[in-house]
Tab-separated table of C-alpha atoms and ligand atoms in Angstrom:
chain	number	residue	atom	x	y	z
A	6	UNK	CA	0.000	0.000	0.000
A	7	UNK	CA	1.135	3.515	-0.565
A	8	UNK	CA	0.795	5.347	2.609
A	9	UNK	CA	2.214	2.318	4.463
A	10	UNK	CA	-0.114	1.999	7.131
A	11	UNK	CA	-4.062	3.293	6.640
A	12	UNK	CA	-6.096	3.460	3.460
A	13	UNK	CA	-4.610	5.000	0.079
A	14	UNK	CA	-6.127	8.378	-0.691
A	15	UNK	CA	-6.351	10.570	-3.635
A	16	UNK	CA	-3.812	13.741	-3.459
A	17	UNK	CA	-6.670	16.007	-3.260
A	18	UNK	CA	-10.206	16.740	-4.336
A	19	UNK	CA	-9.447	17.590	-7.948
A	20	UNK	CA	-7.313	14.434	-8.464
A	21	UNK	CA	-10.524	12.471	-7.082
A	22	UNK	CA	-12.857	14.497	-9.788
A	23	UNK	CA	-10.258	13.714	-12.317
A	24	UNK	CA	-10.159	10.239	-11.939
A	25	UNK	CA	-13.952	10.310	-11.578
A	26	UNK	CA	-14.721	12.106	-14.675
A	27	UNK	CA	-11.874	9.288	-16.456
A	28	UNK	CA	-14.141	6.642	-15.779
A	29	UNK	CA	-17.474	8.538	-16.359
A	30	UNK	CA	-16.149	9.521	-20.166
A	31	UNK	CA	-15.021	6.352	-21.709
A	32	UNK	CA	-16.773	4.777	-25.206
A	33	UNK	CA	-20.271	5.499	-23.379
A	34	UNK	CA	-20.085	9.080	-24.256
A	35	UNK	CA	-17.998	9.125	-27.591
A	36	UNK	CA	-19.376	6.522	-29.611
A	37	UNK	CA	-22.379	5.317	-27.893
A	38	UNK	CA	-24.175	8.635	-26.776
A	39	UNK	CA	-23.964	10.405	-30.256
A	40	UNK	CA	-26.131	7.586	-32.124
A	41	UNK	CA	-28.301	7.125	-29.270
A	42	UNK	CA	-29.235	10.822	-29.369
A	43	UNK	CA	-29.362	10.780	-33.453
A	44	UNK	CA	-31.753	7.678	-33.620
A	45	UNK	CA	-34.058	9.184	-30.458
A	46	UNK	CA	-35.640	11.984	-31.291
A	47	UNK	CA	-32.314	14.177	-31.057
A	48	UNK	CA	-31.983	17.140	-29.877
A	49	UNK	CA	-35.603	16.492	-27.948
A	50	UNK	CA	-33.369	12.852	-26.460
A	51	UNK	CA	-31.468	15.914	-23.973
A	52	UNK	CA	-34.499	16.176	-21.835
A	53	UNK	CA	-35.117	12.312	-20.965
A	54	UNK	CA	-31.492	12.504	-20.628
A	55	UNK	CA	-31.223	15.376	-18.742
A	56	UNK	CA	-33.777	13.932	-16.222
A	57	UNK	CA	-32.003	10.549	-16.068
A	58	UNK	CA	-28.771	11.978	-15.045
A	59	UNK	CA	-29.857	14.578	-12.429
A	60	UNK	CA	-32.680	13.289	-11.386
A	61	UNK	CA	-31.514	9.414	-11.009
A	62	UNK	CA	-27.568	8.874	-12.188
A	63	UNK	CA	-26.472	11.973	-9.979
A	64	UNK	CA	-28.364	10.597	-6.755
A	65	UNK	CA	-26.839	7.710	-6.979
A	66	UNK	CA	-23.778	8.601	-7.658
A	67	UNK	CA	-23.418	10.342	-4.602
A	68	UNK	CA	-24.853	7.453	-2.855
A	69	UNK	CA	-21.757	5.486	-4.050
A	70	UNK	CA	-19.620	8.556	-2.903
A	71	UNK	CA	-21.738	8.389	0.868
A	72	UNK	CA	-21.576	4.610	0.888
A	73	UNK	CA	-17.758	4.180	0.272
A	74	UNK	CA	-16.536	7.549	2.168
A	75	UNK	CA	-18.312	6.303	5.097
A	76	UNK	CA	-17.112	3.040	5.391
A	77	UNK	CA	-14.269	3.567	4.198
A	78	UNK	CA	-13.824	0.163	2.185
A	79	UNK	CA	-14.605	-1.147	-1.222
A	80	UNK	CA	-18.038	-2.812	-2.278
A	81	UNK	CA	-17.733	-6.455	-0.486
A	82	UNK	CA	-16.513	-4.893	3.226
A	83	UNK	CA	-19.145	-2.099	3.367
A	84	UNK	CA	-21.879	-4.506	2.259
A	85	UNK	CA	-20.855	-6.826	4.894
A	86	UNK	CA	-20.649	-3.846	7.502
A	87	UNK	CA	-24.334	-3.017	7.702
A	88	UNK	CA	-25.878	-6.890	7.353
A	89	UNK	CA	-23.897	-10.166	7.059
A	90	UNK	CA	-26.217	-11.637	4.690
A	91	UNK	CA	-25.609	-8.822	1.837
A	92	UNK	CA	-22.128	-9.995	0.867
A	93	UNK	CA	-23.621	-12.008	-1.388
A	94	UNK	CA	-24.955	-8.862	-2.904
A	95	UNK	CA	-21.597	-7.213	-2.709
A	96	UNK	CA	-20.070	-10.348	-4.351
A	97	UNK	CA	-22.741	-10.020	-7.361
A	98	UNK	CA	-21.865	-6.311	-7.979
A	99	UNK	CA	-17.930	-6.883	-7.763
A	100	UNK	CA	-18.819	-9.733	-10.079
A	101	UNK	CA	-20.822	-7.696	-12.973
A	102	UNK	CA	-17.772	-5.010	-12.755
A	103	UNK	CA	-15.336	-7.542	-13.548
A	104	UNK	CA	-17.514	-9.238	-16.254
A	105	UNK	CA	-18.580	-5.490	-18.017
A	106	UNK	CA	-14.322	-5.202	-17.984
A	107	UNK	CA	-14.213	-8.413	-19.796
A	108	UNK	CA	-16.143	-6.872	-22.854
A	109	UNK	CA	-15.053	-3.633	-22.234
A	110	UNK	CA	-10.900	-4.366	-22.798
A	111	UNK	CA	-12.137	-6.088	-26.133
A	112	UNK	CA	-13.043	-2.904	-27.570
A	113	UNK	CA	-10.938	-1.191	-25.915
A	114	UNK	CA	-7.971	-3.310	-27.567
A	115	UNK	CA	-9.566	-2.627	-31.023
A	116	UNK	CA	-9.636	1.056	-30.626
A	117	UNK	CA	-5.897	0.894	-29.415
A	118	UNK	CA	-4.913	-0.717	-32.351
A	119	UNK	CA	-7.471	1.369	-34.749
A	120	UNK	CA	-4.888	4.411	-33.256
A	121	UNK	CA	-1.834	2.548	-34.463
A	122	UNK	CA	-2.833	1.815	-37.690
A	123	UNK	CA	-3.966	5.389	-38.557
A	124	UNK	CA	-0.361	6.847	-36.787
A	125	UNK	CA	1.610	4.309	-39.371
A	126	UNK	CA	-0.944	4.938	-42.011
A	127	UNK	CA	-2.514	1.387	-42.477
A	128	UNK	CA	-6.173	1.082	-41.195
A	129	UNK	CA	-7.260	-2.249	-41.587
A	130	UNK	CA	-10.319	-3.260	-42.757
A	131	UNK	CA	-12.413	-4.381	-39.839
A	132	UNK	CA	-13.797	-7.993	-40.527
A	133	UNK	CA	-9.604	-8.566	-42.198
A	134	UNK	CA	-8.671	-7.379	-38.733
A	135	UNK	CA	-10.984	-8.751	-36.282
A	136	UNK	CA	-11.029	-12.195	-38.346
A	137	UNK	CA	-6.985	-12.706	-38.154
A	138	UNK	CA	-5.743	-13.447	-33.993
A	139	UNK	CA	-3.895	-9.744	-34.261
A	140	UNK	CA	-6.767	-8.664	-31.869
A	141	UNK	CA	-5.447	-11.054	-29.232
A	142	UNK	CA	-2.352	-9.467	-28.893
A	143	UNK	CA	-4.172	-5.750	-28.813
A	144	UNK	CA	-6.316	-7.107	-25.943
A	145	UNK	CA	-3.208	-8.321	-23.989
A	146	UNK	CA	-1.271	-5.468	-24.035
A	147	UNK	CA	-4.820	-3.211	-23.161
A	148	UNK	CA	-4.520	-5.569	-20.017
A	149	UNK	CA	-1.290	-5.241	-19.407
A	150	UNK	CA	-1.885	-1.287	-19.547
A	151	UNK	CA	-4.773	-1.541	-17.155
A	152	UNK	CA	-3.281	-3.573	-14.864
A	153	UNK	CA	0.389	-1.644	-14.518
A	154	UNK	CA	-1.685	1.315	-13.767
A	155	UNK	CA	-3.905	-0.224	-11.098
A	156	UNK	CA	-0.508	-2.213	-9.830
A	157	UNK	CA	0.825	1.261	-9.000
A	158	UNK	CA	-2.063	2.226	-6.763
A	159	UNK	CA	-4.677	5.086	-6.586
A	160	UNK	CA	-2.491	7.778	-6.402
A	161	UNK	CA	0.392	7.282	-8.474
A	162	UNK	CA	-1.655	4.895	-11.015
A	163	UNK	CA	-4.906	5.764	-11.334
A	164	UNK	CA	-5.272	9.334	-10.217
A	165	UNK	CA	-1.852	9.902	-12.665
A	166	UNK	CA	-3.235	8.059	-16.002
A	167	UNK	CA	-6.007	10.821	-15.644
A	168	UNK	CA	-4.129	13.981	-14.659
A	169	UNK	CA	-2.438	13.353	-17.954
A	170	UNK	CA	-5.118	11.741	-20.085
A	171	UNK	CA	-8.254	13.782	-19.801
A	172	UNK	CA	-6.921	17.172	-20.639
A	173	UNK	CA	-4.954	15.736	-23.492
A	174	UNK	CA	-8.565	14.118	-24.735
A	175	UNK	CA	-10.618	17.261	-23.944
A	176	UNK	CA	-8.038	19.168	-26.004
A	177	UNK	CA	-7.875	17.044	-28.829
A	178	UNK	CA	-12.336	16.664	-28.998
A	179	UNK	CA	-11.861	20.765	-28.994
A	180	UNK	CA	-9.756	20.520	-31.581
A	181	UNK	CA	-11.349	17.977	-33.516
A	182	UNK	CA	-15.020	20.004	-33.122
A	183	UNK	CA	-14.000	23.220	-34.573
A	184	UNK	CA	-12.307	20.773	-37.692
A	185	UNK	CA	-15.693	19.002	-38.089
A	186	UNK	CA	-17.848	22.343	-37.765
A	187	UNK	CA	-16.087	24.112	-40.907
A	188	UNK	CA	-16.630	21.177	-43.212
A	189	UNK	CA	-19.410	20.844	-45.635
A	190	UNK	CA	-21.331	18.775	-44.492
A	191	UNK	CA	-21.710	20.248	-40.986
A	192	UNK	CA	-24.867	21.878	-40.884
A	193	UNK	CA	-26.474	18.221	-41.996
A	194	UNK	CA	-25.057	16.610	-39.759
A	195	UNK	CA	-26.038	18.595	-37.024
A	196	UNK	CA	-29.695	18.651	-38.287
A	197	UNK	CA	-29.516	14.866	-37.848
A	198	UNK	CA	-27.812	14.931	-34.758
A	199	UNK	CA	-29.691	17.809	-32.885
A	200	UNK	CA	-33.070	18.336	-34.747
A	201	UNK	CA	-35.757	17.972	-31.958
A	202	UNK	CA	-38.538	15.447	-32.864
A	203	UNK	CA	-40.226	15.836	-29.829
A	204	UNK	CA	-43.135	13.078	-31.030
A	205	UNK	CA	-40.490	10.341	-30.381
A	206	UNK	CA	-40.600	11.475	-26.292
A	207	UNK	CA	-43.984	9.435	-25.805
A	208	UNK	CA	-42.145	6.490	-26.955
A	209	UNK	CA	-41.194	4.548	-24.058
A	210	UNK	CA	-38.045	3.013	-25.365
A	211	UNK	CA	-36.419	6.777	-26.107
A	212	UNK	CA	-36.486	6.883	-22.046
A	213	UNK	CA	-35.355	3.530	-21.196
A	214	UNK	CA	-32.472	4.111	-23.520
A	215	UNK	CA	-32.189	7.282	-21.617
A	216	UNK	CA	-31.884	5.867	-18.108
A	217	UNK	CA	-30.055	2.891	-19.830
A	218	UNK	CA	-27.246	5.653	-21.287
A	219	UNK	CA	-27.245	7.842	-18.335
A	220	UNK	CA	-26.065	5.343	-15.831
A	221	UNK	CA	-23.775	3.427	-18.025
A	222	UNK	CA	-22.372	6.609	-19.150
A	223	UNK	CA	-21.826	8.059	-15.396
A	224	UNK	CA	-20.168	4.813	-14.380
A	225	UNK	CA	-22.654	4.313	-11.742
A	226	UNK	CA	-24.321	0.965	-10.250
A	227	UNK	CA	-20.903	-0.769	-10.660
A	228	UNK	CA	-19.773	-0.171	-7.655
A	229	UNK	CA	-16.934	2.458	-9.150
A	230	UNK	CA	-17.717	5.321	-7.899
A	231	UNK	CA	-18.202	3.373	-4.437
A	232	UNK	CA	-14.814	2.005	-4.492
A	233	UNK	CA	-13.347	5.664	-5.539
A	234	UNK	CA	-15.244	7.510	-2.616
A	235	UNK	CA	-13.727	5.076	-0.104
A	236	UNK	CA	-10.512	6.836	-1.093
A	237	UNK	CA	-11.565	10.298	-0.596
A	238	UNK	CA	-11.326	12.287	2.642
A	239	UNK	CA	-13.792	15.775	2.695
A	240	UNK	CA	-15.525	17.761	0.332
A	241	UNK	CA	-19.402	18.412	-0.586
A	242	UNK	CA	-20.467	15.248	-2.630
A	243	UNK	CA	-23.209	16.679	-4.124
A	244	UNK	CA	-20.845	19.525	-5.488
A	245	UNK	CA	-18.312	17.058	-6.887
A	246	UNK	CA	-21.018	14.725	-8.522
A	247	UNK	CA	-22.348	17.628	-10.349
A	248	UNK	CA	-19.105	18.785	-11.557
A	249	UNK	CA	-18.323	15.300	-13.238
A	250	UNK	CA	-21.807	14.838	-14.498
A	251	UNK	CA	-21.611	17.611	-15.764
A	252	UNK	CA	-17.977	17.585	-17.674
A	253	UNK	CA	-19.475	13.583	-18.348
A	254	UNK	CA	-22.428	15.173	-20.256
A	255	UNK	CA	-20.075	18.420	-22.201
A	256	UNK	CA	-17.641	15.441	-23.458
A	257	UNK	CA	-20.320	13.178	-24.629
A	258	UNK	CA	-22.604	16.260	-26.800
A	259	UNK	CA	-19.131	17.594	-27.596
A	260	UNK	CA	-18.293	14.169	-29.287
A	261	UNK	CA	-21.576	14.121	-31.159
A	262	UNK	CA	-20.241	17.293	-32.979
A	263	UNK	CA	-17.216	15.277	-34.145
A	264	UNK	CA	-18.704	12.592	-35.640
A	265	UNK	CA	-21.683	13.963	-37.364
A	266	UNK	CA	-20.612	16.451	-39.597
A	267	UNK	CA	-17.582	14.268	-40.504
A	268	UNK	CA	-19.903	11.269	-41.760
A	269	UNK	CA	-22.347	13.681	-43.072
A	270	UNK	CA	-19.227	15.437	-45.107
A	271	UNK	CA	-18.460	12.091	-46.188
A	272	UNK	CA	-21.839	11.382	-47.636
A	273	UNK	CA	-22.071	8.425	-45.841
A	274	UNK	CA	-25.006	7.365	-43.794
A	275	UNK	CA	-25.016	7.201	-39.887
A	276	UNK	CA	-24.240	3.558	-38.974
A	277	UNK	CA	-25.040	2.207	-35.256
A	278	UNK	CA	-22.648	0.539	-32.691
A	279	UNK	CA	-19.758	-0.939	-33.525
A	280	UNK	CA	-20.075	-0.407	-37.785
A	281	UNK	CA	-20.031	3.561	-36.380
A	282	UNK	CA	-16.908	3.201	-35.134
A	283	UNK	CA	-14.573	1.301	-36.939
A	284	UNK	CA	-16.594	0.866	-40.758
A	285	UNK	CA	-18.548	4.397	-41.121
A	286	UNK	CA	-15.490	6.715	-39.124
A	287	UNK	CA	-12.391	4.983	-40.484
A	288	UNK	CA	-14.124	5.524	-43.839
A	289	UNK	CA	-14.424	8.874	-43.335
A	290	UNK	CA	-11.075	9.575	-42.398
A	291	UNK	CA	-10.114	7.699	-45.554
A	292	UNK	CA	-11.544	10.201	-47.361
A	293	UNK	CA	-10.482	12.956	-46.507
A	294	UNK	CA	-7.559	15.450	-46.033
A	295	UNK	CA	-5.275	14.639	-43.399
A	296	UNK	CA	-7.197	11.490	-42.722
A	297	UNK	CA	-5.073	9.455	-41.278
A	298	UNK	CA	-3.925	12.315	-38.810
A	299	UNK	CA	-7.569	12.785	-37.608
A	300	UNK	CA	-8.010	9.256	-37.501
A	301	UNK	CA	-5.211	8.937	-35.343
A	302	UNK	CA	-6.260	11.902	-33.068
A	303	UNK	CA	-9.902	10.591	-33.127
A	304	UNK	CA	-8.608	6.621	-32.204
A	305	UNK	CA	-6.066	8.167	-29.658
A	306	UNK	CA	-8.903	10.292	-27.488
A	307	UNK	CA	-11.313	7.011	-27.870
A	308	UNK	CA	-8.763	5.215	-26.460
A	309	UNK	CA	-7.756	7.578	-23.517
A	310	UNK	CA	-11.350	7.619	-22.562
A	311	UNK	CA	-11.821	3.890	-22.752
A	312	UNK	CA	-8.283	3.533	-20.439
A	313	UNK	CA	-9.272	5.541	-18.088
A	314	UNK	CA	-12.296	3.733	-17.987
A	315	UNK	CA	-11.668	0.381	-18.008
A	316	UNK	CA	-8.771	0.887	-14.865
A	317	UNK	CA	-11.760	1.808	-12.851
A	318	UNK	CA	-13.764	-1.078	-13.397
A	319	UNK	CA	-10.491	-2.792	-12.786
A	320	UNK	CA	-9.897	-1.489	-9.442
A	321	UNK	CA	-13.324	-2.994	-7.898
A	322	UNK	CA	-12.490	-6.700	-7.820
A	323	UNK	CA	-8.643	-5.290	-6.822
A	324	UNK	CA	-9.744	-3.043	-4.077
A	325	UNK	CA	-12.315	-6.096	-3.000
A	326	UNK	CA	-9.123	-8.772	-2.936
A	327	UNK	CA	-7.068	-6.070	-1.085
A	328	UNK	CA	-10.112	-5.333	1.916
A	329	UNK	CA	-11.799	-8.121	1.999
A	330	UNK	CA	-8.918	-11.264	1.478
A	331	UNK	CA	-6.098	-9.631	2.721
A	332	UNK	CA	-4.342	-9.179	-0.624
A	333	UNK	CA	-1.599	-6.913	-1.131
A	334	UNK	CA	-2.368	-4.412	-4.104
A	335	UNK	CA	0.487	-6.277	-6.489
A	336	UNK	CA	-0.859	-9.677	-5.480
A	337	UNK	CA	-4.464	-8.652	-6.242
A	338	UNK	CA	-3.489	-7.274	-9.806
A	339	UNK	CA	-1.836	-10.143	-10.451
A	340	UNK	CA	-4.873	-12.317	-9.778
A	341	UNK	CA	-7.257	-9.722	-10.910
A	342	UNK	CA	-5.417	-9.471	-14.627
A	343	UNK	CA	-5.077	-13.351	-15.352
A	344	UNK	CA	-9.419	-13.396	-14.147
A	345	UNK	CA	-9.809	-10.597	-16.703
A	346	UNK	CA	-7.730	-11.804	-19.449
A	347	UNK	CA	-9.845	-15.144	-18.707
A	348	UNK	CA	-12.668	-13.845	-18.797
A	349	UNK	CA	-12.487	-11.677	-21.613
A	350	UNK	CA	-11.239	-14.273	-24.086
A	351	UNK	CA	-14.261	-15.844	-25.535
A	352	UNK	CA	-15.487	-11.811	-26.270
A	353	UNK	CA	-12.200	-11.357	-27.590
A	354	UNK	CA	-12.327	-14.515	-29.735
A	355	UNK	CA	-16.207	-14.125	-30.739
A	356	UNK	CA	-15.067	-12.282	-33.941
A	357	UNK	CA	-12.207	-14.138	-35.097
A	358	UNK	CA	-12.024	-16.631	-37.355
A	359	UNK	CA	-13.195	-19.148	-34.488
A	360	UNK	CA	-16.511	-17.001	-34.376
A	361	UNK	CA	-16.959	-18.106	-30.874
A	362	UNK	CA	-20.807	-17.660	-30.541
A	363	UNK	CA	-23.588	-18.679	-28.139
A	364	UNK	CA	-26.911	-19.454	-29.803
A	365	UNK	CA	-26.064	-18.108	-32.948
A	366	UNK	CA	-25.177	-14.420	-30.869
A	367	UNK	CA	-21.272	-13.575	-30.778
A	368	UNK	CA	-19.931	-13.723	-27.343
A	369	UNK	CA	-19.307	-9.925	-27.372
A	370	UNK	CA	-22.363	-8.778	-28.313
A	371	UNK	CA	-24.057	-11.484	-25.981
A	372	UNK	CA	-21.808	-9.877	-23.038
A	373	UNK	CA	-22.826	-6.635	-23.847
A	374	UNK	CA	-26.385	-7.568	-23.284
A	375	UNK	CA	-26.325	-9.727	-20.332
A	376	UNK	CA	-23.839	-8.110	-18.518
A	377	UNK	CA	-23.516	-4.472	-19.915
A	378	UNK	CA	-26.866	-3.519	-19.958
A	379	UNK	CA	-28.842	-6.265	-17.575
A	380	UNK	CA	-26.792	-6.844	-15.180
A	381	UNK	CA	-25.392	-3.076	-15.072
A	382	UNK	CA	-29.533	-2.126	-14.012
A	383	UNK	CA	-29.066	-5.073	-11.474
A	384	UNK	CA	-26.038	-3.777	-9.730
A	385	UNK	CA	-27.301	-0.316	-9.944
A	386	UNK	CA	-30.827	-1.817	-8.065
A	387	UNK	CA	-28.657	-4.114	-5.351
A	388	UNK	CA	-26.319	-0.804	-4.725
A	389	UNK	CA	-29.498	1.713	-4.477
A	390	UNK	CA	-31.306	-0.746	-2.161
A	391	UNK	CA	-28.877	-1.960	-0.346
A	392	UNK	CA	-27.672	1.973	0.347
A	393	UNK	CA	-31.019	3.540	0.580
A	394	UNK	CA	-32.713	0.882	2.975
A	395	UNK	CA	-29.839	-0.806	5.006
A	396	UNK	CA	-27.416	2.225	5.477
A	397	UNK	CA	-28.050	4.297	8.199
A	398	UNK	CA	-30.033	7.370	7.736
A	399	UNK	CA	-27.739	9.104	9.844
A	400	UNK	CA	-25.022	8.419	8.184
A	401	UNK	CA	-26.355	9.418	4.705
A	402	UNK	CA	-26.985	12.671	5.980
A	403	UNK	CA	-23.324	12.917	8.238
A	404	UNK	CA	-21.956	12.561	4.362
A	405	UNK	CA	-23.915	14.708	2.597
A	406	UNK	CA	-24.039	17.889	4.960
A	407	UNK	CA	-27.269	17.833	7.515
A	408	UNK	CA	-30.440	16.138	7.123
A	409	UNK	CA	-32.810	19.231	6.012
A	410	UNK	CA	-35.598	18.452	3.554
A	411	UNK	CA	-33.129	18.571	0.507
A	412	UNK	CA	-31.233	15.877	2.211
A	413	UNK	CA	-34.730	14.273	3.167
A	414	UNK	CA	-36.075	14.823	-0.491
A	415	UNK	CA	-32.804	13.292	-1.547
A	416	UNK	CA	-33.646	9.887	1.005
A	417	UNK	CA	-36.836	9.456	-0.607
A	418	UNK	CA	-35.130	10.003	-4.329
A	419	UNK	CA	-32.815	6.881	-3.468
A	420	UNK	CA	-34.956	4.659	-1.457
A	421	UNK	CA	-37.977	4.764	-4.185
A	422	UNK	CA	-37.633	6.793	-7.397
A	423	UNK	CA	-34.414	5.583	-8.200
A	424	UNK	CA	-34.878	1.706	-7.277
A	425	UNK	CA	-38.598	2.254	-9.057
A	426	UNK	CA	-36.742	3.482	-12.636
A	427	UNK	CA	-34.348	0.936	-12.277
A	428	UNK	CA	-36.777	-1.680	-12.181
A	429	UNK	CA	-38.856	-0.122	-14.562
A	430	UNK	CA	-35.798	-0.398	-17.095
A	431	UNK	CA	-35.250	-3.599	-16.172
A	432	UNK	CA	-38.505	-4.760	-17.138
A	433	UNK	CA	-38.766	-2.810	-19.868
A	434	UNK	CA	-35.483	-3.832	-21.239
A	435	UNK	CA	-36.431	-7.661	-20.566
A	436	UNK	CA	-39.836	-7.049	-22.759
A	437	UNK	CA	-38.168	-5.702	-25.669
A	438	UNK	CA	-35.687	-8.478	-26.241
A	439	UNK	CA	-38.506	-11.047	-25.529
A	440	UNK	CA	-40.808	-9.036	-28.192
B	138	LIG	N1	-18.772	5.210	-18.121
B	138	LIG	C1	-18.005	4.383	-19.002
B	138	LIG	C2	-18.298	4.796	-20.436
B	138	LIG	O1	-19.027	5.704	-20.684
B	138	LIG	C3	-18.274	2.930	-18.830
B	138	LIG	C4	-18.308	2.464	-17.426
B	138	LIG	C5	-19.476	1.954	-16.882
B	138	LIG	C6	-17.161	2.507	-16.637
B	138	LIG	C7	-19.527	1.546	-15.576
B	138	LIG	C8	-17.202	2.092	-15.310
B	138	LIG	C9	-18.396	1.603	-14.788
B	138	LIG	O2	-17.799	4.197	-21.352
């Protein structure tokens, strides 16, 4: 451990919001938030989505904050502190983190090597690359990043990767915007992007896909944000969580002004997913001027943000080996890594030539379902029950300044509206694949 004896800490409140906001912005906001919005309803999608984050993601965010800054231990151990019998629940939420990383580091790996291939000037064609084993080796050395980074702990690891990595990605999205806004086919794109169709908002799906986005995109209901509280010593919570939903929220419209007017220039049509990202952009870049140094720059932010990211989901099953078993951070990494790289393979092999599938669905995609989207909702639901019903109310309101009616009005926010929507999405969620 860093400090030698006591719990590692961040080196102050901006290093906490920094490594906050690095797992908040990851390929939720820059890939994934930019078709959502285009294919519901656009620019009339920002007020579901406004109402999901403030209303739900940013509640429960600080009830990650409250839960771990209280206890002062990750997901497992704080579980376990107020009733024996929810460790099981801790278990299944340290479980879904380390099963979303699986998936995650797959795509992560491809947008890694999507950034090399622009810098030398080769971009691969995707089903040439992803059918060869090259994508093997790009997902090892993604894990090999994640994992030196976690190995050197929460200050010099994680809070470091994002002191440098976030400003360089918010300068190069700047720079990329005002690029994308002066070409031709800007104002299209941004009619497609941002147009209001404010019909589409009595469609039920546009605010399940809302809620769905909001949380996944604020890294909440992992246990994350839990985990990265425990290391934090003062500060108002509510104040923090605003400032990196907010910066979560500028990143992710930002990025929608990238990649709009840049497939809209290309007279190319708006793909969804993963054809967006590596078919539609890469052949946009191959188009145009300087293509392969905006694909770079484009490929290198992605994969900042998806870093960043994927350490934090990383750190959950470390920081639960290092509290709960006894581990020693390097020992816990080590384990942690070979799990991951485990784990992750049959994702990571679903699109090679072995086409590693389950009922006819590739592994990835299957992952992304069950674990990504269902069992993110689940973990959200354990963490906002367990923290809204078996903490004590007292110590919600020690953590987040008093217990006047805001804080009460806040209580009532996390024990039923947010547990309610969750559920709600669930079931929703459920129907729609069933129908
Ligand atoms: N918020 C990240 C993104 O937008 C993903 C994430 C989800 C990270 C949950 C940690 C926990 O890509």
């Amino acid at each position: 451990m860093a400090e030698g004896t006591g719990r590692e800490q961040w080196s102050s409140t901006a290093g906490f919001i920094l490594a906050s906001i690095g797992s908040a912005v990851g390929i939720g906001n820059i890939w994934r938030f930019p078709y959502i919005v285009g294919a519901n309803g656009g620019g009339a999608f920002l007020i579901p989505y406004l109402i999901s984050v403030f209303l739900f993601g940013l509640p429960l965010m600080v009830l990650e904050f409250a839960i771990g800054r209280s206890t002062k231990t990750s997901v497992l151990t704080a579980f376990r502190s107020m009733r024996d019998r929810l460790s099981v629940a801790g278990l299944a939420v340290v479980a879904i983190a380390a099963l979303v990383l699986s998936y995650y580091l797959v795509i992560t790996s491809w947008v890694l090597a999507y950034a090399l291939f622009f810098t030398v000037g080769q971009p691969t064609d995707f089903a040439a690359f992803t059918g060869s084993y090259i994508p093997l080796i790009f997902f090892f050395i993604s894990g090999v990043a994640v994992f030196l980074t976690v190995r050197s702990g929460v200050k010099e690891g994680i809070e470091m990767i994002s002191r440098i990595l976030i400003p360089i990605l918010v300068v190069i999205l700047l720079f990329l915007v005002v690029f994308a806004l002066t070409q031709t086919g800007a104002a299209d794109g941004i009619a497609f992007y941002l147009s209001p169709d404010y019909s589409r908002l009595s469609d039920p799906t546009v605010w399940t896909a809302a809620f769905g986005q909001a949380f996944f995109s604020l890294s909440v209901g992992m246990g994350v944000m839990l985990t990265y509280g425990s290391y934090l010593e003062g500060g108002n919570l509510f104040r923090n969580a605003s400032v990196i939903a907010v910066a979560d929220m500028l990143i992710a419209i930002l990025a929608g002004l990238v990649i709009f007017p840049l497939v809209f220039t290309a007279g190319l049509d708006p793909a969804s997913g993963v054809n967006l990202a590596f078919i539609t952009l890469p052949a946009v870049f191959l188009e145009m001027r300087f293509g392969m140094i905006l694909g770079a720059l484009f490929f290198a932010m992605l994969f900042a943000a998806a870093l960043t990211s994927a350490v934090s989901m990383f750190e959950v099953p470390v920081a639960t080996m290092i509290d709960s078993f006894g581990y020693t951070r390097k020992r816990a990494t080590r384990l942690i890594f070979g799990v991951i790289m485990l784990l992750g393979l049959p994702s990571a092999l679903s699109y090679t030539a072995l086409e590693l599938d389950l009922f006819g669905v590739p592994f990835l995609d299957l992952s992304d379902y069950l674990f990504g989207t269902l069992g993110l909702i689940i973990a959200g639901l354990i963490i906002s029950v367990v923290g809204g019903w078996y903490m004590d109310r007292t110590r919600i309101c020690d953590e987040i300044g008093g217990c006047g009616w805001q804080q009460r009005a806040y209580v009532v926010l996390i024990r039923y509206c947010v547990p309610a929507i969750l559920l709600i999405t669930l079931i929703a969620t459920l129907v729609q694949a069933g129908g």
